[in-house]
DNA sequence: ATGGCATGACAATCATGA
């Protein structure tokens, strides 16, 4: 199966890109961040026309997440959870759902703005609460993918200019240690797992020709539990999406997993009785 | 040190992002 995460920076603006991208790539699930749409404006009909169902949690202007699923293969997402039960939050940043037999947790992690800001305090609290909740989700759903816009660089390999970014937002020890704890708990950073070349990023500033100069960060991640990671065959960042007219500043990140849809259920189905 | 670009709310700038 194929799973993708993409911060679209306004689904309203990017809907044509998303529809074309879905048509060209046909992932089983597409996790979106920064939809920036209240639920009543979510473009369900256009997506269904493209063969996708969606579950979503949005708000006006800021944040907003969604999980799109391919109707003809995995069908609709179920067991949907919006937000973190341990962290009451008006900001729509988290949605989880079961797709085929994989638990998908889609997050738009807080930006944090600056290490000395209130927003940074919120970011760290959000991260701690996520870790707490993930322990419970993983106990319940052993095959789990945590994916989204993490707004954290794992280390300096994810930073185009580590000197300029040293101790800046996305690159602080406080943020990185929390990401490291997720990896320490057994989740696998599946892009890094395939030993990508240096200079592999997922976000580039709109300003100063940052994409042209590949002045980027890798902050959009897919973390897989061990068994899923062992079945993964590839993880790619689609830079072509960033080259388009009026692009999102983030590129889609996709993992391919050698896993038959509904295989667990199939294995459990009763056999024909012996003659 | 600041803003540079984009988006949305709102109607000229301002909040936010990363």
Short mmCIF file of C-alpha atoms (C1' of nucleotides) in Angstrom, two decimals:
data_model
loop_
_atom_site.label_atom_id
_atom_site.label_comp_id
_atom_site.label_asym_id
_atom_site.label_seq_id
_atom_site.Cartn_x
_atom_site.Cartn_y
_atom_site.Cartn_z
CA UNK A 1 0.00 0.00 0.00
CA UNK A 2 1.00 3.61 -0.53
CA UNK A 3 0.71 6.32 2.14
CA UNK A 4 1.46 10.01 1.62
CA UNK A 5 1.73 13.10 3.80
CA UNK A 6 1.47 16.60 2.35
CA UNK A 7 1.19 20.01 3.98
CA UNK A 8 -0.82 21.79 1.29
CA UNK A 9 -0.82 25.29 2.86
CA UNK A 10 -4.53 25.90 2.12
CA UNK A 11 -6.62 23.17 0.56
CA UNK A 12 -8.76 25.89 -0.96
CA UNK A 13 -5.86 27.18 -3.03
CA UNK A 14 -4.23 23.79 -3.59
CA UNK A 15 -7.30 21.68 -4.44
CA UNK A 16 -6.48 21.55 -8.17
CA UNK A 17 -2.95 20.36 -7.34
CA UNK A 18 -4.28 17.77 -4.91
CA UNK A 19 -6.77 16.41 -7.43
CA UNK A 20 -4.13 16.15 -10.13
CA UNK A 21 -1.67 14.61 -7.71
CA UNK A 22 -4.20 12.00 -6.59
CA UNK A 23 -4.98 11.13 -10.18
CA UNK A 24 -1.31 10.70 -11.05
CA UNK A 25 -0.22 8.86 -7.90
CA UNK A 26 -3.28 7.06 -6.52
CA UNK A 27 -2.06 6.61 -2.92
CA UNK A 28 -4.21 4.47 -0.63
CA UNK A 29 -4.17 7.27 1.90
CA UNK A 30 -3.21 10.93 1.69
CA UNK A 31 -2.72 12.85 4.94
CA UNK A 32 -3.13 16.59 4.56
CA UNK A 33 -2.08 19.39 6.88
CA UNK A 34 -2.88 23.11 6.91
CA UNK A 35 -6.16 22.72 5.06
CA UNK A 36 -7.20 26.09 6.60
CA UNK A 37 -10.87 25.29 6.01
CA UNK A 38 -13.82 25.02 8.37
CA UNK A 39 -15.50 21.62 7.99
CA UNK A 40 -18.51 23.02 6.14
CA UNK A 41 -16.18 24.16 3.36
CA UNK A 42 -14.28 20.88 3.01
CA UNK A 43 -14.35 19.81 -0.68
CA UNK A 44 -15.82 16.35 -0.13
CA UNK A 45 -17.66 16.19 -3.45
CA UNK A 46 -14.63 17.04 -5.59
CA UNK A 47 -12.54 14.44 -3.78
CA UNK A 48 -15.22 11.79 -4.10
CA UNK A 49 -15.33 12.56 -7.81
CA UNK A 50 -11.62 11.69 -7.81
CA UNK A 51 -12.34 8.41 -6.05
CA UNK A 52 -11.43 9.43 -2.52
CA UNK A 53 -13.27 9.53 0.77
CA UNK A 54 -12.13 11.88 3.51
CA UNK A 55 -12.24 12.40 7.25
CA UNK A 56 -11.21 15.81 8.43
CA UNK A 57 -10.97 18.31 11.26
CA UNK A 58 -10.65 21.92 10.21
CA UNK A 59 -11.05 25.48 11.38
CA UNK A 60 -11.04 28.92 9.82
CA UNK A 61 -7.72 30.40 8.66
CA UNK A 62 -5.30 28.16 10.55
CA UNK A 63 -4.30 24.50 10.92
CA UNK A 64 -6.70 21.78 9.75
CA UNK A 65 -5.94 18.12 8.98
CA UNK A 66 -7.54 15.42 6.85
CA UNK A 67 -7.06 11.79 5.85
CA UNK A 68 -8.14 10.92 2.30
CA UNK A 69 -8.58 7.27 1.41
CA UNK A 70 -8.92 5.56 -1.92
CA UNK A 71 -12.44 4.20 -2.23
CA UNK A 72 -11.73 1.39 -4.65
CA UNK A 73 -9.05 -0.24 -2.50
CA UNK A 74 -9.07 0.57 1.20
CA UNK A 75 -12.50 2.19 1.37
CA UNK A 76 -13.41 4.72 4.02
CA UNK A 77 -11.25 5.37 7.06
CA UNK A 78 -12.78 4.25 10.33
CA UNK A 79 -12.35 4.51 14.10
CA UNK A 80 -11.70 8.20 13.59
CA UNK A 81 -10.28 10.18 16.49
CA UNK A 82 -9.95 13.97 16.31
CA UNK A 83 -7.43 15.60 18.60
CA UNK A 84 -5.50 14.09 21.50
CA UNK A 85 -7.74 12.88 24.34
CA UNK A 86 -4.97 13.88 26.79
CA UNK A 87 -4.59 17.40 25.43
CA UNK A 88 -7.70 19.54 25.03
CA UNK A 89 -6.94 21.85 22.13
CA UNK A 90 -8.93 24.27 20.03
CA UNK A 91 -6.33 23.99 17.28
CA UNK A 92 -7.14 21.31 14.73
CA UNK A 93 -3.81 19.53 14.41
CA UNK A 94 -4.42 15.84 14.89
CA UNK A 95 -6.61 13.20 13.30
CA UNK A 96 -6.27 9.43 13.51
CA UNK A 97 -8.06 6.69 11.61
CA UNK A 98 -7.72 3.06 10.65
CA UNK A 99 -7.12 2.50 6.94
CA UNK A 100 -7.18 -1.13 5.85
CA UNK A 101 -5.38 -2.65 8.84
CA UNK A 102 -3.01 0.27 9.46
CA UNK A 103 -3.57 2.90 12.13
CA UNK A 104 -2.72 6.30 10.70
CA UNK A 105 -2.01 9.23 12.99
CA UNK A 106 -1.82 12.44 10.97
CA UNK A 107 -0.34 15.48 12.73
CA UNK A 108 0.25 19.12 11.97
CA UNK A 109 2.75 19.66 14.74
CA UNK A 110 2.95 23.19 16.18
CA UNK A 111 5.47 25.49 14.55
CA UNK A 112 6.65 27.03 17.81
CA UNK A 113 7.57 30.36 16.21
CA UNK A 114 10.68 31.02 18.37
CA UNK A 115 12.35 29.18 21.25
CA UNK A 116 11.61 32.02 23.69
CA UNK A 117 7.91 32.30 22.79
CA UNK A 118 4.70 31.07 24.37
CA UNK A 119 4.10 29.11 21.19
CA UNK A 120 7.25 27.12 21.90
CA UNK A 121 5.96 26.20 25.35
CA UNK A 122 2.76 25.02 23.66
CA UNK A 123 4.75 23.03 21.12
CA UNK A 124 6.65 21.12 23.79
CA UNK A 125 3.49 20.41 25.78
CA UNK A 126 1.78 19.23 22.58
CA UNK A 127 4.71 16.90 21.82
CA UNK A 128 4.73 15.44 25.33
CA UNK A 129 0.99 14.82 25.20
CA UNK A 130 1.35 13.19 21.77
CA UNK A 131 3.96 10.75 23.11
CA UNK A 132 1.66 9.84 25.96
CA UNK A 133 -1.29 9.19 23.66
CA UNK A 134 0.82 7.30 21.10
CA UNK A 135 1.77 4.76 23.76
CA UNK A 136 -1.91 3.93 24.09
CA UNK A 137 -2.60 3.96 20.35
CA UNK A 138 0.31 1.60 19.71
CA UNK A 139 -0.92 -0.80 22.36
CA UNK A 140 -4.28 -0.85 20.65
CA UNK A 141 -3.03 -0.78 17.05
CA UNK A 142 0.36 -2.46 16.61
CA UNK A 143 0.64 -1.49 12.91
CA UNK A 144 0.81 2.29 13.12
CA UNK A 145 2.07 5.13 10.97
CA UNK A 146 2.69 8.54 12.54
CA UNK A 147 2.96 10.97 9.70
CA UNK A 148 2.64 14.65 8.98
CA UNK A 149 4.36 17.99 9.24
CA UNK A 150 6.49 17.51 12.35
CA UNK A 151 8.06 20.97 12.24
CA UNK A 152 11.20 19.37 13.71
CA UNK A 153 14.49 18.50 12.03
CA UNK A 154 15.85 15.19 13.30
CA UNK A 155 19.44 16.44 13.13
CA UNK A 156 21.64 18.69 11.01
CA UNK A 157 21.41 16.31 8.03
CA UNK A 158 17.87 17.66 7.65
CA UNK A 159 19.04 21.28 7.52
CA UNK A 160 20.52 23.04 4.50
CA UNK A 161 22.48 25.53 6.62
CA UNK A 162 23.03 24.10 10.10
CA UNK A 163 25.11 27.10 11.20
CA UNK A 164 22.37 29.59 10.37
CA UNK A 165 19.70 27.35 11.91
CA UNK A 166 21.62 26.39 15.03
CA UNK A 167 19.28 26.49 18.05
CA UNK A 168 16.60 28.12 15.90
CA UNK A 169 13.01 26.92 15.78
CA UNK A 170 12.73 23.36 14.34
CA UNK A 171 16.35 22.75 15.33
CA UNK A 172 16.46 23.10 19.11
CA UNK A 173 17.61 20.35 21.42
CA UNK A 174 14.22 20.41 23.17
CA UNK A 175 12.37 19.60 19.94
CA UNK A 176 14.92 17.10 18.64
CA UNK A 177 15.06 15.18 21.91
CA UNK A 178 11.30 14.64 21.72
CA UNK A 179 11.54 13.34 18.16
CA UNK A 180 14.48 11.18 19.25
CA UNK A 181 12.32 9.72 22.02
CA UNK A 182 9.72 8.64 19.44
CA UNK A 183 12.47 6.92 17.44
CA UNK A 184 13.90 5.41 20.62
CA UNK A 185 10.47 3.94 21.34
CA UNK A 186 10.79 1.86 18.17
CA UNK A 187 9.20 4.04 15.50
CA UNK A 188 11.29 4.12 12.32
CA UNK A 189 11.96 7.31 10.33
CA UNK A 190 11.28 5.51 7.11
CA UNK A 191 12.75 8.11 4.74
CA UNK A 192 16.08 8.05 6.56
CA UNK A 193 15.88 4.26 6.72
CA UNK A 194 16.56 4.06 2.98
CA UNK A 195 19.77 6.07 3.31
CA UNK A 196 18.79 9.07 1.16
CA UNK A 197 21.37 11.38 -0.40
CA UNK A 198 22.44 14.54 1.47
CA UNK A 199 20.31 17.56 0.69
CA UNK A 200 16.98 15.70 0.83
CA UNK A 201 14.41 18.17 2.12
CA UNK A 202 10.62 18.46 2.21
CA UNK A 203 10.14 22.19 2.78
CA UNK A 204 11.61 25.26 1.12
CA UNK A 205 10.84 28.87 1.98
CA UNK A 206 8.88 30.79 -0.62
CA UNK A 207 11.36 33.63 -0.36
CA UNK A 208 14.74 34.29 -1.98
CA UNK A 209 14.55 31.41 -4.44
CA UNK A 210 15.02 28.90 -1.64
CA UNK A 211 13.76 25.96 -3.71
CA UNK A 212 16.01 26.82 -6.64
CA UNK A 213 18.97 26.86 -4.23
CA UNK A 214 17.68 23.74 -2.40
CA UNK A 215 17.77 25.79 0.79
CA UNK A 216 15.35 23.57 2.65
CA UNK A 217 14.55 21.52 5.71
CA UNK A 218 13.27 17.98 6.09
CA UNK A 219 10.39 18.38 8.52
CA UNK A 220 7.66 16.23 6.93
CA UNK A 221 8.14 12.71 8.25
CA UNK A 222 6.65 9.24 8.23
CA UNK A 223 7.39 7.11 11.29
CA UNK A 224 6.41 3.44 11.13
CA UNK A 225 6.17 0.77 13.78
CA UNK A 226 8.71 -2.02 13.38
CA UNK A 227 6.64 -4.54 11.43
CA UNK A 228 5.42 -1.93 8.95
CA UNK A 229 8.95 -0.59 8.57
CA UNK A 230 10.21 -4.06 7.70
CA UNK A 231 7.61 -4.24 4.92
CA UNK A 232 8.42 -0.80 3.48
CA UNK A 233 10.04 -0.87 0.06
CA UNK A 234 10.59 2.82 -0.70
CA UNK A 235 10.10 6.34 0.62
CA UNK A 236 10.24 9.34 -1.67
CA UNK A 237 9.84 13.10 -1.59
CA UNK A 238 8.05 14.45 -4.67
CA UNK A 239 10.04 17.56 -5.47
CA UNK A 240 8.14 17.95 -8.74
CA UNK A 241 5.11 19.14 -6.79
CA UNK A 242 7.21 22.04 -5.42
CA UNK A 243 8.22 23.09 -8.95
CA UNK A 244 4.68 23.86 -10.03
CA UNK A 245 3.03 27.22 -10.44
CA UNK A 246 1.66 28.45 -7.08
CA UNK A 247 2.94 25.43 -5.10
CA UNK A 248 2.69 24.57 -1.47
CA UNK A 249 6.00 25.27 0.26
CA UNK A 250 6.03 21.58 1.32
CA UNK A 251 6.45 18.55 -0.96
CA UNK A 252 4.52 15.29 -0.58
CA UNK A 253 6.33 12.40 1.12
CA UNK A 254 5.24 8.87 0.23
CA UNK A 255 6.01 5.44 1.64
CA UNK A 256 5.29 2.20 -0.16
CA UNK A 257 4.61 -0.83 1.98
CA UNK A 258 4.45 -4.41 0.70
CA UNK A 259 1.24 -5.21 2.48
CA UNK A 260 -1.93 -6.63 1.00
CA UNK A 261 -5.04 -4.64 1.84
CA UNK A 262 -7.01 -6.30 4.57
CA UNK A 263 -4.51 -9.14 4.77
CA UNK A 264 -4.96 -9.61 8.49
CA UNK A 265 -8.70 -10.00 8.09
CA UNK A 266 -8.16 -12.39 5.18
CA UNK A 267 -5.80 -14.55 7.22
CA UNK A 268 -8.38 -14.83 9.95
CA UNK A 269 -11.26 -15.81 7.68
CA UNK A 270 -12.51 -19.36 8.18
CA UNK A 271 -11.37 -21.99 5.75
CA UNK A 272 -13.69 -24.30 3.87
CA UNK A 273 -14.51 -27.25 6.07
CA UNK A 274 -12.60 -30.42 5.23
CA UNK A 275 -14.63 -32.95 3.23
"C1'" DA B 1 18.90 43.45 12.61
"C1'" DT B 2 15.03 43.15 9.21
"C1'" DG B 3 12.42 41.42 5.48
"C1'" DG B 4 12.13 38.82 1.77
"C1'" DC B 5 6.72 35.28 0.12
"C1'" DA B 6 2.27 33.22 0.72
"C1'" DT B 7 -2.37 32.74 2.79
"C1'" DG B 8 -6.49 34.43 5.05
"C1'" DA B 9 -9.31 37.93 7.35
"C1'" DC B 10 -10.50 42.17 6.06
"C1'" DA B 11 -10.76 45.94 3.53
"C1'" DA B 12 -4.87 48.75 4.89
"C1'" DT B 13 -2.55 46.29 7.18
"C1'" DC B 14 -1.85 42.33 10.33
"C1'" DA B 15 -1.17 37.32 12.19
"C1'" DT B 16 1.15 33.36 11.10
"C1'" DG B 17 4.16 30.32 9.04
"C1'" DA B 18 9.18 27.91 8.96
#
